[in-house]
Coordinates of C-alpha atoms and ligand atoms in Angstrom, one line a residue:
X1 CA 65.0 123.9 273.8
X2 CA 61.4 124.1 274.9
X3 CA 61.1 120.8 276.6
X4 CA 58.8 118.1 276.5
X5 CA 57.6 116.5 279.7
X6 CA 60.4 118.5 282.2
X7 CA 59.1 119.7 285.2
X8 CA 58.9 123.2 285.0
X9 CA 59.4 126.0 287.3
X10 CA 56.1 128.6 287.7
X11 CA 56.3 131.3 285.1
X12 CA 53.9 133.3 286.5
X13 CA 56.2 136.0 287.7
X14 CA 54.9 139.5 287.9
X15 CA 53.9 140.8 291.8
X16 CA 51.1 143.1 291.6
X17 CA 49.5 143.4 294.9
X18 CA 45.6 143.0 295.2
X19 CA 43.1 142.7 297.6
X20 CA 42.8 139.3 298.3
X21 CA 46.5 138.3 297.6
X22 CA 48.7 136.3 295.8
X23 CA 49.2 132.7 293.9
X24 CA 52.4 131.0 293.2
X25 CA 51.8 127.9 290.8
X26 CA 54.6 124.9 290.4
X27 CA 53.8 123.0 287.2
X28 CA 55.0 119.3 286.3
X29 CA 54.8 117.8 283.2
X30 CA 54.0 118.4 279.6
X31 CA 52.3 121.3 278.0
X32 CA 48.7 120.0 278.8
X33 CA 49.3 120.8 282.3
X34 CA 51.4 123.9 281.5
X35 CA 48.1 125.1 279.5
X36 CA 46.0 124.0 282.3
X37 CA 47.9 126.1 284.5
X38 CA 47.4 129.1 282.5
X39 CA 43.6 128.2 283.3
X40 CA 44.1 128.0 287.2
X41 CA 46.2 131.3 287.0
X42 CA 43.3 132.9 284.6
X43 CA 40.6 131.5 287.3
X44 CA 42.9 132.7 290.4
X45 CA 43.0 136.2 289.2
X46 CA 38.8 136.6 288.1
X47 CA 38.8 135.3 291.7
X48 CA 41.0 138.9 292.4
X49 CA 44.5 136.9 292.9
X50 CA 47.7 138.4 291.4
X51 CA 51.0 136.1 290.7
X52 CA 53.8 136.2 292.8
X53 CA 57.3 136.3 292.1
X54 CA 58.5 134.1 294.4
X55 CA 56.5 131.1 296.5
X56 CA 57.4 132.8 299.6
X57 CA 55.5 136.1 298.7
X58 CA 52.0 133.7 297.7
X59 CA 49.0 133.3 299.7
X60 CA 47.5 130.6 297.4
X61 CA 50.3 127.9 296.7
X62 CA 49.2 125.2 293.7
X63 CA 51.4 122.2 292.6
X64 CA 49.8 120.9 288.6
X65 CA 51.5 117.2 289.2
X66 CA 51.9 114.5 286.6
X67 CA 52.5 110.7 287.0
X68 CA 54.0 109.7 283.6
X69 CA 57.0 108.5 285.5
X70 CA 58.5 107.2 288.2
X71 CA 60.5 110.7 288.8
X72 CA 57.9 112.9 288.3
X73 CA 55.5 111.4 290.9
X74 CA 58.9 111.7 293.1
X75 CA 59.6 115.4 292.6
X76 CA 55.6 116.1 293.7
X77 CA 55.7 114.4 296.9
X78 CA 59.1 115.8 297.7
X79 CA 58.5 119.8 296.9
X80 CA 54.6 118.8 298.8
X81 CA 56.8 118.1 302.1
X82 CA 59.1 120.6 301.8
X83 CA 55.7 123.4 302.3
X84 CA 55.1 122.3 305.6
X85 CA 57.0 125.1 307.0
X86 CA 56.3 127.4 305.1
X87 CA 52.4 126.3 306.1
X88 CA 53.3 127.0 309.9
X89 CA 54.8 129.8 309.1
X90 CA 51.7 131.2 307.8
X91 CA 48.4 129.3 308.7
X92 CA 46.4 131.4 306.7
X93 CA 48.3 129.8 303.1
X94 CA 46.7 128.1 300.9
X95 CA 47.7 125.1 299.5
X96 CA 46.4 122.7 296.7
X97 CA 47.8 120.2 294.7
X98 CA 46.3 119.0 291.3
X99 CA 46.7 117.6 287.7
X100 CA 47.0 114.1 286.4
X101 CA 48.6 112.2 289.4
X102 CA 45.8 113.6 291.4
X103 CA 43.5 112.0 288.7
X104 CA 44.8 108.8 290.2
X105 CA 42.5 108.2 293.5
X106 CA 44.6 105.8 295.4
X107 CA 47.1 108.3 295.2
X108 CA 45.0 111.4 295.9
X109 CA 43.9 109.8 298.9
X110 CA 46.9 108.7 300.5
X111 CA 48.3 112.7 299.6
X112 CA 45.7 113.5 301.3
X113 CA 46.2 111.9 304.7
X114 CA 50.1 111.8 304.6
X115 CA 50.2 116.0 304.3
X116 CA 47.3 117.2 306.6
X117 CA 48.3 120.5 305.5
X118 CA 47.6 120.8 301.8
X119 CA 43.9 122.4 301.5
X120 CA 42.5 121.3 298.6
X121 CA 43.0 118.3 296.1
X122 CA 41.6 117.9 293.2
X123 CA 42.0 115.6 290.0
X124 CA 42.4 117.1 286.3
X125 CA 38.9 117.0 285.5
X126 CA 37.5 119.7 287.8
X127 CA 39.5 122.4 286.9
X128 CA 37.0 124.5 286.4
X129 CA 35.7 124.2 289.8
X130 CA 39.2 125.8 291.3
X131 CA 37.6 128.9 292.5
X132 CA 34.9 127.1 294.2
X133 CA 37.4 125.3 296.1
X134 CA 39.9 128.1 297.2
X135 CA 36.7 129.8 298.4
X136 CA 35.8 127.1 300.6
X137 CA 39.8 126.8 301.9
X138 CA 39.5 130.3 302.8
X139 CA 35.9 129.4 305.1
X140 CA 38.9 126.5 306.7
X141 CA 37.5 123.3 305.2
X142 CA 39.9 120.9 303.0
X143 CA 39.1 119.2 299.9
X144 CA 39.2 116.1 298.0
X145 CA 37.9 115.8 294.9
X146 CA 38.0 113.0 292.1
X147 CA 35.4 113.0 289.5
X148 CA 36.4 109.9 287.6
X149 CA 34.4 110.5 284.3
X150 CA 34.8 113.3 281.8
X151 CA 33.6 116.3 282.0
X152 CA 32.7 118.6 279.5
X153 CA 35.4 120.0 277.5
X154 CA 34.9 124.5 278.7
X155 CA 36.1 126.3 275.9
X156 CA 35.3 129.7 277.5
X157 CA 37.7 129.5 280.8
X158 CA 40.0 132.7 280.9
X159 CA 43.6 132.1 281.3
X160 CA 46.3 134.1 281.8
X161 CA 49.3 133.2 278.9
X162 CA 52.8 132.5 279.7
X163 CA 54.2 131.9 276.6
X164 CA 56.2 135.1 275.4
X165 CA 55.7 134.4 271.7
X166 CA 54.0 131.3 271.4
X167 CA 50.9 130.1 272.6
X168 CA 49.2 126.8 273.4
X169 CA 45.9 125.9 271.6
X170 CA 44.0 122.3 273.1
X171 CA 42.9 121.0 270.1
X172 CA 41.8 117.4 271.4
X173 CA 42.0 116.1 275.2
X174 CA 42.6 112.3 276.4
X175 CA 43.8 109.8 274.3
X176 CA 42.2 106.5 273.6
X177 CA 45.4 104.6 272.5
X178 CA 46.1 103.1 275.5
X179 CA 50.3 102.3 274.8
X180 CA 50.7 99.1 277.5
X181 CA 53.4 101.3 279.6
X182 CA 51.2 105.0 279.4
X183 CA 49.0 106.0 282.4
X184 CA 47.8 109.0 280.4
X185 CA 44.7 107.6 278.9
X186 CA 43.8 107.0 282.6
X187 CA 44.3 110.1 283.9
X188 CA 43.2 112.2 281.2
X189 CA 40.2 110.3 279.7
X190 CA 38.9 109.8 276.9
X191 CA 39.7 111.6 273.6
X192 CA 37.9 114.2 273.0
X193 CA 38.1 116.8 269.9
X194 CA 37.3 120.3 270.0
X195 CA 34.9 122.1 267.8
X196 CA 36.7 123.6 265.2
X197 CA 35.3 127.0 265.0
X198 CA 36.5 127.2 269.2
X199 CA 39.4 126.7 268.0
X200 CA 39.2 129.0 265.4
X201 CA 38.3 131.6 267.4
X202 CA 40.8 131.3 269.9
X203 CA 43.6 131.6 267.7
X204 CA 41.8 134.8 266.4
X205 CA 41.5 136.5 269.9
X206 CA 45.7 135.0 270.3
X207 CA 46.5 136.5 267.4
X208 CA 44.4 140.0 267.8
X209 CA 46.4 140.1 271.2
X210 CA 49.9 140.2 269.8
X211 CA 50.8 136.0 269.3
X212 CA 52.1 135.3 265.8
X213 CA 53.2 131.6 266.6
X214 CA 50.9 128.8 268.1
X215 CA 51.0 125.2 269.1
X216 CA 48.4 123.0 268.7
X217 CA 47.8 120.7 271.5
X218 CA 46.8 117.5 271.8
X219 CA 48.4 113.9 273.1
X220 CA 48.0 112.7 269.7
X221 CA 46.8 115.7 267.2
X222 CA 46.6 113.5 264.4
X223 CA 43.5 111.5 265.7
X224 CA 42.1 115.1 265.5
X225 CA 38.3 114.6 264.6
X226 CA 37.7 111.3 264.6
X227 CA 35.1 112.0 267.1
X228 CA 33.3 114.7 265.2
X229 CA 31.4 114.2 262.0
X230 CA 33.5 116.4 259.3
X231 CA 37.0 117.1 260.8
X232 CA 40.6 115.8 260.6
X233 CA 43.8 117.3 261.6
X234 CA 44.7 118.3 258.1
X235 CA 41.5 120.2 257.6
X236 CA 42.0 121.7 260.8
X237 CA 45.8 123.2 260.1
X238 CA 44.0 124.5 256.9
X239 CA 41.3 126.3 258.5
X240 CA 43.9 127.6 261.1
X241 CA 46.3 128.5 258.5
X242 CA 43.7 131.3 257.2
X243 CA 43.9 132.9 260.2
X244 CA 45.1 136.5 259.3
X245 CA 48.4 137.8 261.0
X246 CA 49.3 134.0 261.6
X247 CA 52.7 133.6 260.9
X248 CA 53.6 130.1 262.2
X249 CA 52.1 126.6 263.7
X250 CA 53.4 124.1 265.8
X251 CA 51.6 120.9 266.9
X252 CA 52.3 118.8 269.1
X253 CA 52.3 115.2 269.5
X254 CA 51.9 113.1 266.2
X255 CA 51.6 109.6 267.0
X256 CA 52.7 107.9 263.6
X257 CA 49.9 105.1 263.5
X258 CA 47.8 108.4 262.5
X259 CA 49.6 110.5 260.6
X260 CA 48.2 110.7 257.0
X261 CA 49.3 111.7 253.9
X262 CA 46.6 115.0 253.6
X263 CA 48.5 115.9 257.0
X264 CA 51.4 115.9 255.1
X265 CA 50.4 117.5 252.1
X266 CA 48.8 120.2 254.2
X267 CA 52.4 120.7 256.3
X268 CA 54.2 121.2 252.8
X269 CA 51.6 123.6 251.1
X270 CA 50.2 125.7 253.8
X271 CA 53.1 128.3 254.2
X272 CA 52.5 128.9 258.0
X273 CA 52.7 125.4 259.2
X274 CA 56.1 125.1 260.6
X275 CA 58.3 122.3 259.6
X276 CA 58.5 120.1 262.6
X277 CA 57.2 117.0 263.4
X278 CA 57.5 115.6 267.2
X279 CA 56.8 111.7 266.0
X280 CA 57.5 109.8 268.9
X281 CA 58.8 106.4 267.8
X282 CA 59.6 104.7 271.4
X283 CA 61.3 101.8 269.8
X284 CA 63.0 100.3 266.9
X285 CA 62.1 96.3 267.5
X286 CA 58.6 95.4 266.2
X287 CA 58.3 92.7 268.7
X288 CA 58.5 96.0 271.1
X289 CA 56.5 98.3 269.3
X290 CA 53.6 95.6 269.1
X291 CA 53.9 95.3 273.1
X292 CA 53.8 98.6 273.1
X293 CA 50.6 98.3 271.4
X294 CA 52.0 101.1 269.0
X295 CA 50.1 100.1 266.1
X296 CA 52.9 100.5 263.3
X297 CA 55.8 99.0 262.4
X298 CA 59.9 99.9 262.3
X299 CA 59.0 99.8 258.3
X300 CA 56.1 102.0 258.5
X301 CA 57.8 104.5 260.7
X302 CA 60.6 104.8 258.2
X303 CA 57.9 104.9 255.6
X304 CA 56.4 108.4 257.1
X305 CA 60.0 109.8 257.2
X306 CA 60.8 109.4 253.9
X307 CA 57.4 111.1 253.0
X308 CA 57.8 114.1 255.3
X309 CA 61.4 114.6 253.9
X310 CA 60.0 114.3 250.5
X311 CA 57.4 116.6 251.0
X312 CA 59.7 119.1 252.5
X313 CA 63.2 119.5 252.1
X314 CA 64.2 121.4 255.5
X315 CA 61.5 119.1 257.6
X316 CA 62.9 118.2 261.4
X317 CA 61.6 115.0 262.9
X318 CA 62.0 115.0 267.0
X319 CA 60.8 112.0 268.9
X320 CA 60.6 110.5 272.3
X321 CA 61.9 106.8 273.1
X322 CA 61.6 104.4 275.9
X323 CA 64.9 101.9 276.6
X324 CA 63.7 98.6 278.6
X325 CA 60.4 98.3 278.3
X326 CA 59.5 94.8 279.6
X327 CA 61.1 91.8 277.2
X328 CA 63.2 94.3 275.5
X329 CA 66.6 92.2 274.6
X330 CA 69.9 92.9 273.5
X331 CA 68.9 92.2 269.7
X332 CA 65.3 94.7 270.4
X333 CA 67.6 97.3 271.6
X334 CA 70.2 97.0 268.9
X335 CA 67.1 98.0 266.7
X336 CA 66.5 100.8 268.5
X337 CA 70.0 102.1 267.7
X338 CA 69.3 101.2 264.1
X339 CA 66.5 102.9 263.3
X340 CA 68.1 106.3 265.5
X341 CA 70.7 105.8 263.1
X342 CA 69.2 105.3 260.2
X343 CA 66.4 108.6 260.8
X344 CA 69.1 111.0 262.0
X345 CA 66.5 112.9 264.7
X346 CA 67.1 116.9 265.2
X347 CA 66.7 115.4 269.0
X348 CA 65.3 113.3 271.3
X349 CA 64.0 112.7 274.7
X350 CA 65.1 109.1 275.8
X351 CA 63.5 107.3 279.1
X352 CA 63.8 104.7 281.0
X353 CA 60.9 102.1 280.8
X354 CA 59.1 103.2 284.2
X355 CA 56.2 100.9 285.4
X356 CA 53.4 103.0 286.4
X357 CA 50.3 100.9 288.5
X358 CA 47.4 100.1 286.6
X359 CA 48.9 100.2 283.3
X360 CA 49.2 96.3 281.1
X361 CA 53.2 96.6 280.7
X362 CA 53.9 97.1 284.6
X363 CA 52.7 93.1 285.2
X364 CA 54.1 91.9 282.0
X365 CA 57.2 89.1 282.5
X366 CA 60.5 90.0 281.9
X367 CA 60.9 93.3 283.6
X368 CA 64.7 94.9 282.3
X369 CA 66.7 95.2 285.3
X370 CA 67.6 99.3 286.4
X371 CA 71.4 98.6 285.3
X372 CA 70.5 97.4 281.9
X373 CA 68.2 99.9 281.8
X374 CA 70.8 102.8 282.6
X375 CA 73.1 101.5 280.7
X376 CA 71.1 101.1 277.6
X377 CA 70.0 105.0 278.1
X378 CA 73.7 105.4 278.0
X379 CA 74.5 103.7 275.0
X380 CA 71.3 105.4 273.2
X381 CA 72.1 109.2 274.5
X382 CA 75.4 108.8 272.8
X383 CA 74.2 108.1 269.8
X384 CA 71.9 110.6 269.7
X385 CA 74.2 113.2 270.7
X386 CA 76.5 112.4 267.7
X387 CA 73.4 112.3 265.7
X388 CA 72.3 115.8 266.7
X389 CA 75.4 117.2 266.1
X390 CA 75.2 116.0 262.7
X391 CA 71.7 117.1 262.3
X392 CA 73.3 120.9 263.4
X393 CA 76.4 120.7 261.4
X394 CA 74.4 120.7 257.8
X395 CA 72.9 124.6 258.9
X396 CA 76.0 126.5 259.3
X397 CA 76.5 128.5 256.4
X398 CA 72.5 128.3 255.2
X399 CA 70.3 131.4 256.7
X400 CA 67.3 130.9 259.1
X401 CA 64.2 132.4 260.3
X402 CA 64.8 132.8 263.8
X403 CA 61.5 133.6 265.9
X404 CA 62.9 135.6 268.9
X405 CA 61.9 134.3 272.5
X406 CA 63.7 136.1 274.4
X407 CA 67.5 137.9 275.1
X408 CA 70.0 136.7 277.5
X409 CA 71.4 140.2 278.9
X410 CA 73.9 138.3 280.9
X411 CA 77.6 139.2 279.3
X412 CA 76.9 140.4 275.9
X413 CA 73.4 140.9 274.7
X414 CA 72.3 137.5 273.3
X415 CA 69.2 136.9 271.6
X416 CA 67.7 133.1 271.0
X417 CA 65.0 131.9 269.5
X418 CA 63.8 129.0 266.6
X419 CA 63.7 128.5 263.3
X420 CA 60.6 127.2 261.4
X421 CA 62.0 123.3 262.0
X422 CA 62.6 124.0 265.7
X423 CA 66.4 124.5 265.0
X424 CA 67.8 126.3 268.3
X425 CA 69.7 129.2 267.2
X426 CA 71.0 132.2 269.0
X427 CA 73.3 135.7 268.1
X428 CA 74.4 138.6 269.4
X429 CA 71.1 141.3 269.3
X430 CA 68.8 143.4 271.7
X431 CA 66.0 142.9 273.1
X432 CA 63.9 144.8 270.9
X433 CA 64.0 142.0 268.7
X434 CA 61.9 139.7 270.8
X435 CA 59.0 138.4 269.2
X436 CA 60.5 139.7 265.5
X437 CA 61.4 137.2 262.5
X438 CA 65.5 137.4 262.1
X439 CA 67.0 136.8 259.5
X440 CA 70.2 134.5 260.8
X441 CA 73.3 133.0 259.5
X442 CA 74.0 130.2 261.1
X443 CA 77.9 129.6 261.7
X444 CA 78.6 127.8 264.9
X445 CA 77.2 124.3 266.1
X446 CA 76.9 124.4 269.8
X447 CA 75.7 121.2 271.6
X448 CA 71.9 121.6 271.2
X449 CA 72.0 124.5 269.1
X450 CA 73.7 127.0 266.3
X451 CA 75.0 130.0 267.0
X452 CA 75.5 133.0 264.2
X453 CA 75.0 136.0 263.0
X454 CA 72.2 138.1 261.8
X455 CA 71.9 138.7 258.5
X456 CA 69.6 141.8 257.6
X457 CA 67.1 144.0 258.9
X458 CA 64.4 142.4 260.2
X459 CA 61.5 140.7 257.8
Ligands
LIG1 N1 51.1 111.3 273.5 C1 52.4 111.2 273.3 C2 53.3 111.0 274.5 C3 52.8 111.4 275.9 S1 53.9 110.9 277.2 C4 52.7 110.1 272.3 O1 52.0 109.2 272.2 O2 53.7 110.2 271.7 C5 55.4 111.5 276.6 C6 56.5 110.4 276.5 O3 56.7 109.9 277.8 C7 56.1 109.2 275.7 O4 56.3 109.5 274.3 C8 57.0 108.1 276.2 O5 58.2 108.1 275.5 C9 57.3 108.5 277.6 N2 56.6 107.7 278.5 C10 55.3 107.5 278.7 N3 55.0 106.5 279.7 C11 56.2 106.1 280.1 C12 56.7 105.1 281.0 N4 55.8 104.4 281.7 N5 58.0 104.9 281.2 C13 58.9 105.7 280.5 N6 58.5 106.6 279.6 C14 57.2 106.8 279.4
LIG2 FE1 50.3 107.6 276.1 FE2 50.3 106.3 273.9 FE3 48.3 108.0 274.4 FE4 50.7 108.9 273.9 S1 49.4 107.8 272.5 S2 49.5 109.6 275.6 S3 52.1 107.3 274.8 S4 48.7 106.1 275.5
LIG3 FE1 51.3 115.3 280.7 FE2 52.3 114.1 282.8 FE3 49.7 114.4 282.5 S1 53.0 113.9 280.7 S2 49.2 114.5 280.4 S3 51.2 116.0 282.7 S4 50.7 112.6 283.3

């Protein structure tokens, strides 16, 4: 399943050799940074650098870090150290490290000093000034760079893609609701909406270059346009939805305080938006969820679920959930359970509460010990499991839409891809399918997915 806030592994992969040489980039995190990346990658090669394959092959190394957890910030410093060799290896490497943890000064600074040999540092914000600053490693001086306000939102940077048949569109950056555990609104600003017609126009030039699917971006899409005089998000999936040769939109995240009933309405009349809400509901308790400064209730959360599913019969709901946040008893976590049970999620990613400096939760009282912690995670992933495999058990036998990413040639050709709600489903096929809309029956429940066969020629 495409993940949500996993460390990924640089998709830049094809070597073409140029002139000046070539950039390997390692991206943490959630889809912001993996769309930033495309950015770097898009300035890197107007700079006349092509991607390598392989770290090892790259003369410009870049790590895009991110600090919502404990474990991410981990993994940075960790793969940071391990390039010291290759740096002696080859003095004339460059090496940078950005993205939201470098956003954080305190910790820029002390990356800084502890790993002489990284080049160039630089916080989220200044992006745009990447080639400015690989031009100056390559004249031997090191940078370290924080610019703590906004900057202006640059519409206009080229990028190269990664996605094979989905694309990532910003619609709004930062976020403004400040949940008590998040560090994002820190290290990403404030929110700020994009023009409309931007983003218009960049799913126009997607879709003229081959992309049939998109995701809209944003921390929380929903908010879309509160900052602008005539826009919300539902007038924005409208406009989108007009775009000719469109066939499907994703969004990602919706944060349920926001999440209106024209959203809805436009979700269940406009026949390209996909069927998939990512509502993140990060507890059951509403003594939590008010810590949490979440701004809605257990009853209002159920509330939007019954809508969505009234609105739409095939609607998925994914979310994301945090197990001992600060205070969080036996009877708070119980609710949890509850209210997993009682929505029956597609999926979920599930966390441990993770204290990250500067945020209000991290000095709140009553911090959940790690073993209750781990052991709550426990209890919750079971459930979920059992509560996926339900979720997958009421497709076989009902056909599917599948959107081919890509073919597993491994063994018998296997082709994968998802479904409208974000159902997982794969069958035997060839790679000419990728990027086609099969026609699937779905016979087989598999842990996180279906598995079956296609049904037709291709729509
Ligand atoms: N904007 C999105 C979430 C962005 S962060 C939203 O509001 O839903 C992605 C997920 O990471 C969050 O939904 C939350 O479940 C988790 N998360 C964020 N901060 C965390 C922390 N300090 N400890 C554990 N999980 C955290
Ligand atoms: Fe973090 Fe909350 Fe903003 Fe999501 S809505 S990014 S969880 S502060
Ligand atoms: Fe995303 Fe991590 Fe930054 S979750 S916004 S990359 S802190």
């Amino acid at each position: 399943m495409e993940n949500y806030n996993m460390e990924r592994k640089s998709p830049f992969s094809e070597v073409k050799m140029s002139e000046r040489g070539a950039y390997y980039i390692e991206t943490f995190g959630c889809q912001m940074n993996v769309r930033d990346s495309e950015t770097a990658a898009g300035l890197l090669e107007t700079l006349g650098f092509s991607s390598a394959s392989e770290k090892e092959n790259a003369d410009v190394i870049l790590f895009n870090t991110c600090c919502v957890r404990d474990h991410a910030e981990k993994r940075v410093f960790g793969n940071i150290g391990a390039m010291k060799e290759l740096k002696d290896a080859k003095p004339n490497l460059i090496l940078g490290v950005f993205g939201c943890m470098m956003q954080q000064p305190e910790v820029a600074q002390k990356l800084y000093k502890r790993f002489p040999f990284v080049d160039i540092v630089f916080g989220t914000n200044l992006l745009s000034r990447l080639p400015a600053f690989v031009e100056s490693a390559e004249h031997g001086s090191r940078t370290l760079a924080i610019e703590e306000n906004n900057i202006q939102i640059e519409d206009d940077l080229p990028s190269i893609r990664t996605g094979m048949i989905n694309a990532f569109v910003n619609i709004n950056y930062g976020c403004d609701n400040f949940c008590t555990y998040c560090i994002v609104p820190y290290v990403r600003g404030r929110e700020r909406s994009r023009d409309p017609k931007a983003i218009v126009e960049e799913v126009k030039k997607l879709v003229a270059e081959g992309y049939s699917e998109i995701t809209l971006l944003g921390q929380n899409v929903n908010s879309y346009g509160k900052d602008l005089s005539d826009a919300t998000f539902a007038k924005l999936l409208q406009l989108v939805s007009g775009v000719e040769g469109l066939k499907r939109i994703r969004f990602m995240t919706s944060h349920p305080k926001d999440l209106s009933d024209e959203m809805i309405e436009a979700m269940a009349t406009l026949p390209n938006v996909c069927h998939h809400v990512h509502l993140p509901m990060q507890s059951g308790s509403n003594e939590i969820l008010s810590r949490m400064n979440r701004k809605y209730t257990r009853e209002r959360y159920l509330e939007i679920v019954r809508k969505l599913r009234n609105a739409m019969d095939d609607v998925e709901i994914t979310t994301d959930i945090i197990v001992g946040f600060p205070g969080e008893t036996e009877e708070d976590f119980s609710q949890t359970l509850d209210l997993v049970d009682q929505v029956g999620f597609a999926s979920a990613f599930t966390f441990k509460y993770s204290p990250r400096m500067g945020t209000r939760a991290a000095t709140m009282e009553d911090q959940v010990s790690e073993a209750t912690k781990r052991e709550r995670l426990h209890r919750l992933n079971e459930l979920q499991e059992k509560k996926s495999r339900e979720n997958n058990e009421k497709y076989v036998d009902r056909v599917g839409i599948v959107h081919v990413e890509d073919c597993d040639m491994r063994g018998d050709p296997v082709c994968y891809g998802k479904c409208s709600n974000f159902k997982m489903v794969y069958f035997a096929g060839s790679p000419d399918l990728i990027g086609q809309y099969i026609p699937v029956r779905m016979e087989k429940v598999r842990k996180n997915s279906l598995y079956g066969t296609q049904e037709d020629q291709p729509l």
